[in-house]
Amino acid sequence: MSEPGPGSRPGASPGREPLGAPERPAPGGPFPGRHFIAGEWIESGSGRSFESRNPANRGDLVGQFQAGTPADVAMAIRAAETALPAWRATPAPRRGEILFGYASLLRRDKERLARALTREMGKVLPEARGDVQEAIDIAELMAGEGRRMFGDTVPSELPDKWAMSIRQPIGVAGIITPWNFPMAIPAWKTMPALVAGNTVVFKPASDTPHCATLLVELMAEAGVPAGVVNLVTGGGAEVGDAIVDSPDVPVLSFTGSSATGRRIAERAGRRLKRVALELGGKNAIVVLADADLDLAVDGIIWSAFGTTGQRCTACSRVVVERSVSSRLLEKLEARTRALRLGDGADPATDVGPLINEAARTKVEGYVEIGRREGELVCGGRAATGPGLEAGVFYEPTIFTGVEPMARIAQEEIFGPVLSVIAVEDYASAMTAVNQVRYGLSSSIYTTDVNTAFRAMRDLETGLVYVNAGTIGAETHLPFGGWKETGNGHREAGHAALDTFTEWKSIYVDFSGRLQRAQIDNQPG
Ligand code: UN1
């Protein structure tokens, strides 16, 4: 049984009494996490909790969060179902206004949110601010959709007949999010779900429940009605599966590992649910002989070691024309060795920690494989030293002499490990880039405009960059990947609405007589 936090009321019946908004602990102290269901902050029926700790300093306890159960999820789904009729009946521009208000609260609290994000997830503060900014951007974009949400109005093939299509909400949306963008990705999913008129049950990653709580607190402050967004924290097996398996959650949006995504799709497939999946990546930067090498090095360092390599879009392969590979590698090695590891809250830090010990073990395993598959250039070990003892740090690592089909060039590592693959020419570069199971992001550095356009055509990824790294997608364009990176859905942009709406095609015949399509308008 978890200790009752400062938010609990003496004498409240265990686990189910509303507790009011979690009270702010002493600055820096552990946060008393709660579920948010039907507009109330409540404890789990499990009576259990789990910890969230700062990955830069495991001694720093961010908070205690509710270990949710299937019964908690059932309660959240009921709340979302209860709130659905009024929310879907609310005019979309009004829903959009609430989201505009939400965006302004995120903006007001940007610094506070970014600091909390760095503390819980580890990314450096400028990137944490970017994560919050991405949430603001998508909130504003989707708020605007409240006054667009276009369908088509088209001519009918018959006289005196009207034809149009409209979008309508699906129902209760199950939203399951990762820890690497703990503010942006929940916003990518909840904002389109809400503006389209769905209600939400939201399960954040167990590494970042505090970030999720802060986001939801502000939704309530912005006037999102009770029950429209419900937060349930806890593990995938208890909370995630209960959302996925519920017959009352017709649409799911998940970002995370391919293994989990596959399981979710299989389970949801039995019920013919709509499932939008955003999964792994093995993103490559191509550097051709005519490229500006210094520009390429900037893009590679940022894409490979920014966010400690923990982005779906992170660059984990450099595919370089052999004639410039040693010059490029020399520059890359020098820049990589100069990167400073540390607490993301320290302005001197370039690279923060990995999210947890399991992530470091995974990286270590791949580095061992890499030692057999390529030549270690730098890094290759857990980082220790002053200021790093209490955190989960790993040195930025480069392998060279890697073959395109090597495991470290094929499998997602999700850490600061970069493989350099030398190729003979453009054609072999394209083959190497495309010969993977994933297809999220890719980039090419070249100064030849014709080659750039060829690559824009030939790269088999959902995101393509020319003379820029593989990270940094903007929220008003569709985001997502080909092949096993996903299942054909897109986030962000107006494409995000496709996940959260059903199309309805409507025909209005005002001729006053029976008109038969495909028949009465055809001769003979
Ligand atoms: C992710 O890594 O899951 O394009 C999302 C980018 C960010 C989003 C990354 N805007 O790198």
Coordinates of C-alpha atoms and ligand atoms in Angstrom, one line a residue:
M1 CA 0.0 0.0 0.0
S2 CA 1.4 3.3 -0.9
E3 CA 1.7 6.0 1.7
P4 CA -1.2 8.4 1.4
G5 CA 0.1 11.5 -0.2
P6 CA -0.6 15.0 0.9
G7 CA -3.7 15.1 -1.4
S8 CA -5.6 12.3 0.5
R9 CA -8.3 13.1 3.0
P10 CA -8.3 11.7 6.4
G11 CA -11.0 9.1 6.7
A12 CA -11.7 8.8 3.0
S13 CA -12.7 5.3 1.9
P14 CA -9.6 3.7 0.4
G15 CA -8.9 4.3 -3.2
R16 CA -12.1 5.8 -4.6
E17 CA -12.7 9.2 -3.0
P18 CA -11.9 12.3 -5.0
L19 CA -8.9 13.9 -3.6
G20 CA -8.8 17.2 -5.4
A21 CA -5.9 18.3 -7.5
P22 CA -2.7 16.8 -6.3
E23 CA -1.2 19.4 -4.0
R24 CA 2.2 20.7 -4.9
P25 CA 4.8 19.1 -2.9
A26 CA 7.7 21.1 -1.5
P27 CA 9.8 22.3 -4.5
G28 CA 11.8 19.4 -5.7
G29 CA 10.0 16.9 -3.4
P30 CA 8.2 13.8 -4.5
F31 CA 4.9 14.3 -6.3
P32 CA 1.8 12.4 -5.1
G33 CA 0.5 11.1 -8.3
R34 CA -3.2 10.2 -8.9
H35 CA -5.4 9.0 -11.7
F36 CA -7.7 11.6 -13.2
I37 CA -11.1 10.1 -13.8
A38 CA -14.4 11.9 -14.3
G39 CA -12.8 15.2 -13.3
E40 CA -11.5 13.9 -10.0
W41 CA -7.9 13.0 -8.8
I42 CA -8.3 9.6 -7.3
E43 CA -6.2 6.7 -6.0
S44 CA -6.1 3.3 -7.6
G45 CA -8.2 0.5 -6.3
S46 CA -4.9 -1.5 -6.2
G47 CA -3.6 0.4 -3.2
R48 CA -0.2 0.2 -4.9
S49 CA 2.0 2.8 -6.4
F50 CA 5.3 3.0 -8.4
E51 CA 8.1 5.5 -8.4
S52 CA 9.3 7.8 -11.0
R53 CA 13.0 8.8 -10.6
N54 CA 15.3 11.3 -12.3
P55 CA 17.5 9.4 -14.8
A56 CA 20.3 11.8 -14.2
N57 CA 20.2 11.2 -10.5
R58 CA 18.5 8.0 -9.3
G59 CA 18.5 9.4 -5.8
D60 CA 16.0 12.1 -6.9
L61 CA 12.5 10.7 -6.5
V62 CA 10.2 12.7 -8.8
G63 CA 7.0 11.1 -7.4
Q64 CA 4.9 8.1 -6.5
F65 CA 2.2 7.2 -9.0
Q66 CA -0.8 5.0 -8.9
A67 CA -0.3 1.4 -10.1
G68 CA -3.5 1.2 -12.1
T69 CA -5.7 -1.9 -12.6
P70 CA -8.2 -3.1 -15.1
A71 CA -10.9 -1.9 -12.7
D72 CA -9.5 1.6 -12.8
V73 CA -9.4 1.5 -16.5
A74 CA -13.1 0.3 -16.6
M75 CA -14.0 3.3 -14.4
A76 CA -12.1 5.7 -16.8
I77 CA -13.8 4.2 -19.8
R78 CA -17.2 4.6 -18.2
A79 CA -16.4 8.2 -17.4
A80 CA -15.3 8.8 -21.0
E81 CA -18.5 7.2 -22.3
T82 CA -20.6 9.3 -20.0
A83 CA -18.9 12.5 -21.1
L84 CA -19.1 11.6 -24.8
P85 CA -22.6 12.7 -25.8
A86 CA -22.2 16.3 -24.5
W87 CA -18.7 16.6 -25.9
R88 CA -19.5 15.4 -29.4
A89 CA -22.5 17.7 -29.4
T90 CA -20.3 20.7 -28.5
P91 CA -19.7 22.6 -31.7
A92 CA -16.2 21.9 -33.0
P93 CA -15.2 25.6 -33.0
R94 CA -16.0 25.7 -29.3
R95 CA -13.9 22.6 -28.7
G96 CA -11.2 24.3 -30.6
E97 CA -11.5 27.4 -28.3
I98 CA -10.8 25.2 -25.3
L99 CA -7.7 23.9 -27.1
F100 CA -6.6 27.4 -27.8
G101 CA -7.0 28.1 -24.1
Y102 CA -5.0 25.0 -23.3
A103 CA -2.2 26.1 -25.7
S104 CA -2.0 29.4 -23.9
L105 CA -1.7 27.7 -20.5
L106 CA 1.1 25.5 -21.9
R107 CA 2.8 28.7 -23.1
R108 CA 2.3 30.3 -19.7
D109 CA 3.9 27.3 -17.9
K110 CA 6.4 26.4 -20.5
E111 CA 9.5 26.8 -18.3
R112 CA 7.9 25.0 -15.4
L113 CA 6.8 22.1 -17.6
A114 CA 10.2 21.9 -19.4
R115 CA 12.1 21.7 -16.1
A116 CA 9.8 19.0 -14.8
L117 CA 10.3 17.2 -18.1
T118 CA 14.1 17.3 -17.9
R119 CA 13.9 16.1 -14.3
E120 CA 11.7 13.1 -15.1
M121 CA 12.9 12.1 -18.6
G122 CA 16.5 13.5 -18.8
K123 CA 16.7 15.4 -22.1
V124 CA 18.6 18.7 -21.9
L125 CA 16.5 21.7 -21.1
P126 CA 16.5 23.4 -24.6
E127 CA 15.1 20.1 -25.9
A128 CA 12.6 19.9 -23.1
R129 CA 11.4 23.4 -24.1
G130 CA 11.1 22.1 -27.6
D131 CA 9.0 19.2 -26.4
V132 CA 6.6 21.5 -24.7
Q133 CA 6.6 23.8 -27.7
E134 CA 5.7 20.9 -29.9
A135 CA 2.7 20.3 -27.6
I136 CA 1.8 24.0 -27.9
D137 CA 2.1 23.8 -31.7
I138 CA -0.2 20.8 -32.1
A139 CA -2.7 22.3 -29.6
E140 CA -2.9 25.4 -31.7
L141 CA -3.0 23.5 -35.0
M142 CA -5.8 21.3 -33.8
A143 CA -7.6 24.2 -32.2
G144 CA -7.7 25.7 -35.7
E145 CA -9.2 22.5 -37.0
G146 CA -12.2 23.2 -34.9
R147 CA -13.1 25.8 -37.6
R148 CA -11.9 23.7 -40.6
M149 CA -12.2 19.9 -40.3
F150 CA -12.9 19.9 -44.0
G151 CA -15.0 17.4 -45.7
D152 CA -15.8 17.5 -49.4
T153 CA -18.8 19.0 -51.1
V154 CA -19.0 17.7 -54.6
P155 CA -21.5 17.7 -57.5
S156 CA -23.9 14.8 -57.7
E157 CA -24.1 12.8 -60.9
L158 CA -27.9 13.4 -60.7
P159 CA -29.8 16.7 -61.0
D160 CA -31.3 18.3 -57.9
K161 CA -29.2 16.2 -55.6
W162 CA -26.6 17.3 -53.0
A163 CA -23.5 15.3 -52.2
M164 CA -21.0 15.9 -49.3
S165 CA -18.8 14.2 -46.8
I166 CA -18.3 15.1 -43.1
R167 CA -16.1 13.8 -40.3
Q168 CA -17.6 12.6 -37.1
P169 CA -16.0 11.4 -33.9
I170 CA -15.5 7.7 -33.3
G171 CA -16.1 7.5 -29.5
V172 CA -13.7 6.8 -26.6
A173 CA -10.1 6.9 -27.8
G174 CA -7.4 4.9 -26.0
I175 CA -4.1 6.8 -26.0
I176 CA -0.9 5.0 -25.0
T177 CA 2.3 7.1 -25.1
P178 CA 6.0 6.7 -24.8
W179 CA 8.5 8.5 -22.5
N180 CA 10.8 10.0 -25.0
F181 CA 8.5 12.9 -25.9
P182 CA 6.4 12.9 -22.8
M183 CA 4.6 16.1 -23.5
A184 CA 4.6 16.4 -27.3
I185 CA 3.4 12.9 -28.1
P186 CA 0.5 12.9 -25.7
A187 CA -0.5 16.2 -27.2
W188 CA -0.1 14.9 -30.8
K189 CA -2.7 12.3 -29.9
T190 CA -5.1 14.0 -27.5
M191 CA -5.5 17.2 -29.4
P192 CA -6.9 15.7 -32.6
A193 CA -8.9 13.2 -30.7
L194 CA -10.5 16.0 -28.7
V195 CA -11.1 18.6 -31.4
A196 CA -12.8 15.8 -33.4
G197 CA -15.2 15.2 -30.5
N198 CA -13.9 12.0 -29.0
T199 CA -13.3 11.5 -25.3
V200 CA -10.0 10.0 -24.1
V201 CA -8.5 7.4 -21.8
F202 CA -4.8 8.1 -21.6
K203 CA -2.1 5.8 -20.3
P204 CA 1.4 7.4 -20.3
A205 CA 4.6 5.5 -20.1
S206 CA 5.6 4.3 -16.6
D207 CA 8.8 6.3 -16.9
T208 CA 7.1 9.7 -17.3
P209 CA 3.8 9.8 -15.3
H210 CA 4.6 13.2 -13.8
C211 CA 4.8 14.8 -17.2
A212 CA 1.4 13.3 -18.1
T213 CA -0.1 14.5 -14.9
L214 CA 1.0 18.1 -15.5
L215 CA -0.5 18.0 -19.0
V216 CA -3.8 16.7 -17.7
E217 CA -3.9 19.2 -14.9
L218 CA -3.7 22.0 -17.4
M219 CA -6.4 20.4 -19.6
A220 CA -8.8 20.6 -16.6
E221 CA -7.7 24.2 -16.0
A222 CA -8.4 25.0 -19.7
G223 CA -12.0 23.9 -19.3
V224 CA -11.9 20.4 -20.8
P225 CA -15.1 19.0 -19.2
A226 CA -15.0 16.3 -16.6
G227 CA -14.7 12.8 -18.1
V228 CA -13.5 14.1 -21.5
V229 CA -9.9 13.2 -20.7
N230 CA -9.1 10.5 -18.2
L231 CA -5.6 9.6 -17.0
V232 CA -4.7 6.2 -15.7
T233 CA -1.1 5.5 -14.8
G234 CA 0.4 2.1 -14.4
G235 CA 1.9 -0.8 -16.3
G236 CA 1.2 -2.1 -19.8
A237 CA 0.0 -5.5 -18.7
E238 CA -2.6 -4.0 -16.3
V239 CA -3.6 -0.7 -17.7
G240 CA -2.5 -0.8 -21.4
D241 CA -4.0 -4.2 -22.1
A242 CA -7.3 -3.3 -20.4
I243 CA -7.6 -0.3 -22.7
V244 CA -6.7 -2.3 -25.8
D245 CA -9.1 -5.2 -25.0
S246 CA -12.1 -3.1 -24.0
P247 CA -15.0 -3.4 -26.4
D248 CA -15.9 0.2 -25.5
V249 CA -12.7 1.8 -26.8
P250 CA -13.1 1.7 -30.6
V251 CA -9.9 3.6 -31.5
L252 CA -6.4 3.3 -30.2
S253 CA -3.3 5.4 -30.8
F254 CA 0.1 4.0 -29.7
T255 CA 3.7 5.1 -30.0
G256 CA 6.4 2.8 -28.8
S257 CA 8.3 -0.3 -29.7
S258 CA 7.5 -2.5 -32.7
A259 CA 7.1 -5.5 -30.4
T260 CA 4.4 -3.9 -28.3
G261 CA 2.8 -2.3 -31.4
R262 CA 2.5 -5.7 -33.0
R263 CA 0.8 -7.1 -29.9
I264 CA -1.6 -4.2 -29.7
A265 CA -2.5 -4.6 -33.4
E266 CA -3.1 -8.3 -33.0
R267 CA -5.4 -7.9 -29.9
A268 CA -7.2 -4.9 -31.4
G269 CA -7.6 -6.7 -34.7
R270 CA -9.8 -9.3 -33.1
R271 CA -12.3 -6.6 -32.4
L272 CA -11.7 -4.8 -35.7
K273 CA -10.7 -1.6 -33.9
R274 CA -9.0 1.2 -35.5
V275 CA -5.3 1.3 -34.4
A276 CA -2.8 3.9 -35.3
L277 CA 0.8 2.8 -34.6
E278 CA 4.0 4.8 -34.5
L279 CA 6.8 2.3 -34.0
G280 CA 10.5 1.9 -34.6
G281 CA 13.0 3.5 -36.9
K282 CA 16.5 2.9 -38.3
N283 CA 17.0 6.3 -39.8
A284 CA 19.9 7.1 -42.1
I285 CA 21.8 10.1 -43.2
V286 CA 23.3 9.8 -46.7
V287 CA 26.5 11.9 -47.2
L288 CA 27.5 12.2 -50.9
A289 CA 31.0 13.2 -52.0
D290 CA 29.7 16.6 -53.2
A291 CA 28.2 17.4 -49.7
D292 CA 29.2 20.3 -47.4
L293 CA 30.8 18.0 -44.9
D294 CA 30.7 20.4 -42.0
L295 CA 27.0 21.0 -42.5
A296 CA 26.6 17.2 -42.6
V297 CA 28.5 16.7 -39.4
D298 CA 26.3 19.3 -37.6
G299 CA 23.2 17.4 -38.8
I300 CA 24.6 13.9 -37.9
I301 CA 25.7 14.9 -34.4
W302 CA 22.4 16.6 -33.6
S303 CA 20.4 13.7 -35.1
A304 CA 22.4 10.8 -33.6
F305 CA 23.2 12.2 -30.1
G306 CA 20.5 14.7 -29.5
T307 CA 18.0 13.3 -27.0
T308 CA 20.8 10.8 -26.3
G309 CA 19.7 9.0 -29.5
Q310 CA 16.3 8.3 -27.9
R311 CA 14.1 9.6 -30.7
C312 CA 12.1 7.4 -33.2
T313 CA 13.6 9.7 -35.8
A314 CA 17.2 9.6 -34.4
C315 CA 20.0 8.9 -36.9
S316 CA 21.6 5.6 -36.2
R317 CA 23.3 5.1 -39.6
V318 CA 25.5 7.3 -41.8
V319 CA 25.7 6.1 -45.3
V320 CA 28.7 7.9 -46.9
E321 CA 30.4 7.8 -50.2
R322 CA 33.7 6.1 -49.7
S323 CA 35.8 8.9 -51.2
V324 CA 34.9 11.2 -48.3
S325 CA 34.3 8.7 -45.6
S326 CA 37.6 9.1 -43.7
R327 CA 37.4 12.9 -43.8
L328 CA 33.8 12.7 -42.5
L329 CA 34.7 10.2 -39.8
E330 CA 37.6 12.3 -38.6
K331 CA 35.3 15.3 -38.1
L332 CA 32.5 13.2 -36.5
E333 CA 34.9 11.6 -34.0
A334 CA 36.3 15.0 -32.9
R335 CA 32.9 16.5 -32.4
T336 CA 31.6 13.4 -30.6
R337 CA 34.5 13.2 -28.2
A338 CA 33.8 16.9 -27.3
L339 CA 30.2 16.2 -26.3
R340 CA 29.7 16.8 -22.6
L341 CA 27.5 14.4 -20.7
G342 CA 25.5 15.4 -17.7
D343 CA 22.3 16.4 -16.0
G344 CA 20.0 17.9 -18.7
A345 CA 19.2 20.8 -16.3
D346 CA 22.9 21.9 -16.4
P347 CA 23.3 24.4 -19.3
A348 CA 26.8 22.9 -20.0
T349 CA 25.4 19.5 -20.8
D350 CA 25.1 18.4 -24.5
V351 CA 23.9 14.8 -23.9
G352 CA 21.7 13.8 -21.0
P353 CA 21.2 10.3 -19.5
L354 CA 19.4 7.3 -21.0
I355 CA 15.9 6.8 -19.6
N356 CA 16.6 3.8 -17.3
E357 CA 18.9 0.9 -16.5
A358 CA 17.1 -1.4 -18.9
A359 CA 17.8 1.0 -21.7
R360 CA 21.5 1.1 -20.8
T361 CA 21.6 -2.7 -20.7
K362 CA 20.1 -2.8 -24.2
V363 CA 22.6 -0.3 -25.5
E364 CA 25.5 -2.3 -23.9
G365 CA 24.2 -5.5 -25.6
Y366 CA 24.3 -3.8 -29.0
V367 CA 27.7 -2.3 -28.4
E368 CA 29.0 -5.8 -27.8
I369 CA 27.4 -7.0 -31.0
G370 CA 28.9 -3.9 -32.7
R371 CA 32.5 -4.8 -31.6
R372 CA 32.1 -8.0 -33.7
E373 CA 30.5 -6.3 -36.6
G374 CA 32.5 -3.1 -37.0
E375 CA 35.3 -1.0 -35.6
L376 CA 34.7 1.0 -32.5
V377 CA 35.7 4.7 -33.1
C378 CA 34.8 6.2 -29.8
G379 CA 32.5 5.7 -26.8
G380 CA 31.5 2.1 -26.2
R381 CA 31.0 2.3 -22.5
A382 CA 28.8 3.5 -19.7
A383 CA 30.0 7.0 -18.7
T384 CA 31.2 7.5 -15.2
G385 CA 33.0 10.4 -13.6
P386 CA 32.1 13.5 -11.6
G387 CA 28.4 14.3 -11.7
L388 CA 27.6 11.1 -13.5
E389 CA 27.8 8.5 -10.7
A390 CA 24.1 8.6 -9.8
G391 CA 22.6 8.6 -13.3
V392 CA 22.2 6.3 -16.3
F393 CA 24.8 7.7 -18.7
Y394 CA 26.3 6.1 -21.8
E395 CA 29.1 7.6 -23.9
P396 CA 28.1 8.6 -27.5
T397 CA 29.4 5.8 -29.6
I398 CA 30.5 5.4 -33.2
F399 CA 31.2 2.3 -35.2
T400 CA 32.8 2.3 -38.6
G401 CA 33.3 -0.3 -41.2
V402 CA 29.7 -1.5 -40.7
E403 CA 28.0 -3.6 -43.4
P404 CA 24.5 -2.5 -44.3
M405 CA 23.0 -5.9 -43.2
A406 CA 24.9 -6.0 -39.8
R407 CA 22.6 -6.2 -36.8
I408 CA 23.7 -2.8 -35.5
A409 CA 22.8 -1.4 -38.9
Q410 CA 19.4 -3.1 -39.0
E411 CA 17.9 -3.1 -35.5
E412 CA 16.7 -0.2 -33.5
I413 CA 19.0 0.5 -30.5
F414 CA 17.3 3.7 -29.2
G415 CA 20.5 5.1 -27.7
P416 CA 23.6 7.1 -28.7
V417 CA 25.1 4.5 -31.1
L418 CA 25.9 5.4 -34.6
S419 CA 27.1 3.1 -37.4
V420 CA 29.0 4.4 -40.4
I421 CA 28.6 2.5 -43.6
A422 CA 30.7 3.3 -46.6
V423 CA 29.3 2.8 -50.1
E424 CA 30.5 3.3 -53.7
D425 CA 27.9 5.6 -55.1
Y426 CA 24.3 7.1 -55.0
A427 CA 22.7 3.8 -56.1
S428 CA 24.3 1.7 -53.4
A429 CA 23.5 4.4 -50.9
M430 CA 19.8 4.1 -51.7
T431 CA 20.0 0.3 -51.5
A432 CA 21.7 0.5 -48.1
V433 CA 19.2 3.1 -46.7
N434 CA 16.1 1.3 -47.9
Q435 CA 17.2 -2.3 -47.0
V436 CA 15.7 -2.2 -43.5
R437 CA 12.4 -3.1 -42.0
Y438 CA 11.7 0.4 -40.9
G439 CA 10.9 3.5 -42.8
L440 CA 10.5 6.6 -40.6
S441 CA 13.0 9.2 -41.5
S442 CA 16.0 9.7 -43.8
S443 CA 18.2 12.5 -45.1
I444 CA 20.6 13.3 -47.8
Y445 CA 23.5 15.8 -47.9
T446 CA 24.3 16.8 -51.4
T447 CA 24.9 20.1 -53.3
D448 CA 23.5 18.7 -56.6
V449 CA 19.8 19.7 -57.0
N450 CA 19.1 16.8 -59.4
T451 CA 20.5 14.2 -56.9
A452 CA 18.4 15.8 -54.2
F453 CA 15.2 15.4 -56.2
R454 CA 16.2 11.8 -57.1
A455 CA 16.6 11.1 -53.4
M456 CA 13.3 12.7 -52.5
R457 CA 11.7 10.2 -54.9
D458 CA 13.8 7.2 -54.0
L459 CA 14.0 7.2 -50.1
E460 CA 11.5 4.8 -48.7
T461 CA 10.6 6.8 -45.5
G462 CA 7.6 8.8 -44.3
L463 CA 10.0 11.8 -43.6
V464 CA 12.8 12.9 -45.9
Y465 CA 15.2 15.8 -45.2
V466 CA 17.6 17.4 -47.7
N467 CA 20.7 19.0 -46.2
A468 CA 19.3 18.6 -42.7
G469 CA 19.4 15.8 -40.1
T470 CA 16.7 13.2 -39.6
I471 CA 15.0 14.8 -36.6
G472 CA 12.9 17.9 -36.1
A473 CA 9.6 17.2 -37.9
E474 CA 7.1 20.1 -37.7
T475 CA 3.6 19.5 -36.4
H476 CA 1.6 20.8 -39.4
L477 CA 2.9 18.1 -41.7
P478 CA 2.0 14.4 -41.5
F479 CA 4.4 12.4 -39.2
G480 CA 4.8 8.7 -39.6
G481 CA 6.7 5.9 -41.3
W482 CA 6.5 3.3 -44.0
K483 CA 7.0 -0.4 -43.6
E484 CA 7.2 -1.7 -40.0
T485 CA 7.4 1.7 -38.6
G486 CA 3.7 1.8 -38.5
N487 CA 0.5 0.6 -40.1
G488 CA -0.3 3.4 -42.5
H489 CA -1.7 6.0 -40.2
R490 CA -0.2 9.5 -39.7
E491 CA 0.0 11.8 -36.7
A492 CA 0.2 15.6 -36.9
G493 CA -1.0 17.7 -39.8
H494 CA -4.6 17.4 -40.8
A495 CA -3.9 13.7 -41.5
A496 CA -4.1 13.3 -37.7
L497 CA -7.8 13.7 -37.9
D498 CA -8.1 10.5 -40.1
T499 CA -7.2 8.4 -37.0
F500 CA -9.9 10.0 -34.9
T501 CA -12.8 10.5 -37.2
E502 CA -15.3 8.4 -39.2
W503 CA -16.3 9.6 -42.6
K504 CA -20.0 10.0 -43.4
S505 CA -21.1 10.6 -47.0
I506 CA -24.4 12.3 -47.2
Y507 CA -26.7 12.6 -50.2
V508 CA -29.7 14.9 -50.3
D509 CA -32.1 14.5 -53.1
F510 CA -34.3 17.5 -53.6
S511 CA -35.8 16.5 -57.0
G512 CA -39.0 15.1 -55.4
R513 CA -38.7 11.9 -57.4
L514 CA -36.8 8.6 -57.3
Q515 CA -33.4 9.0 -59.0
R516 CA -31.2 6.0 -59.4
A517 CA -27.5 6.5 -59.4
Q518 CA -25.5 4.7 -62.1
I519 CA -28.7 4.0 -64.0
D520 CA -30.9 7.1 -64.6
N521 CA -27.9 9.2 -65.7
Q522 CA -26.6 6.6 -68.2
P523 CA -27.9 6.3 -71.8
G524 CA -29.8 3.1 -72.7
Ligands
UN1_1 C1 9.7 10.6 -31.7 O1 11.0 10.4 -31.7 O2 9.0 9.7 -31.3 O3 10.8 14.9 -35.5 C2 9.1 11.9 -32.1 C3 11.3 14.9 -34.4 C4 10.3 15.3 -33.3 C5 9.4 14.2 -32.9 C6 10.1 12.9 -32.6 N1 9.6 16.4 -33.7 O4 12.4 14.5 -34.1

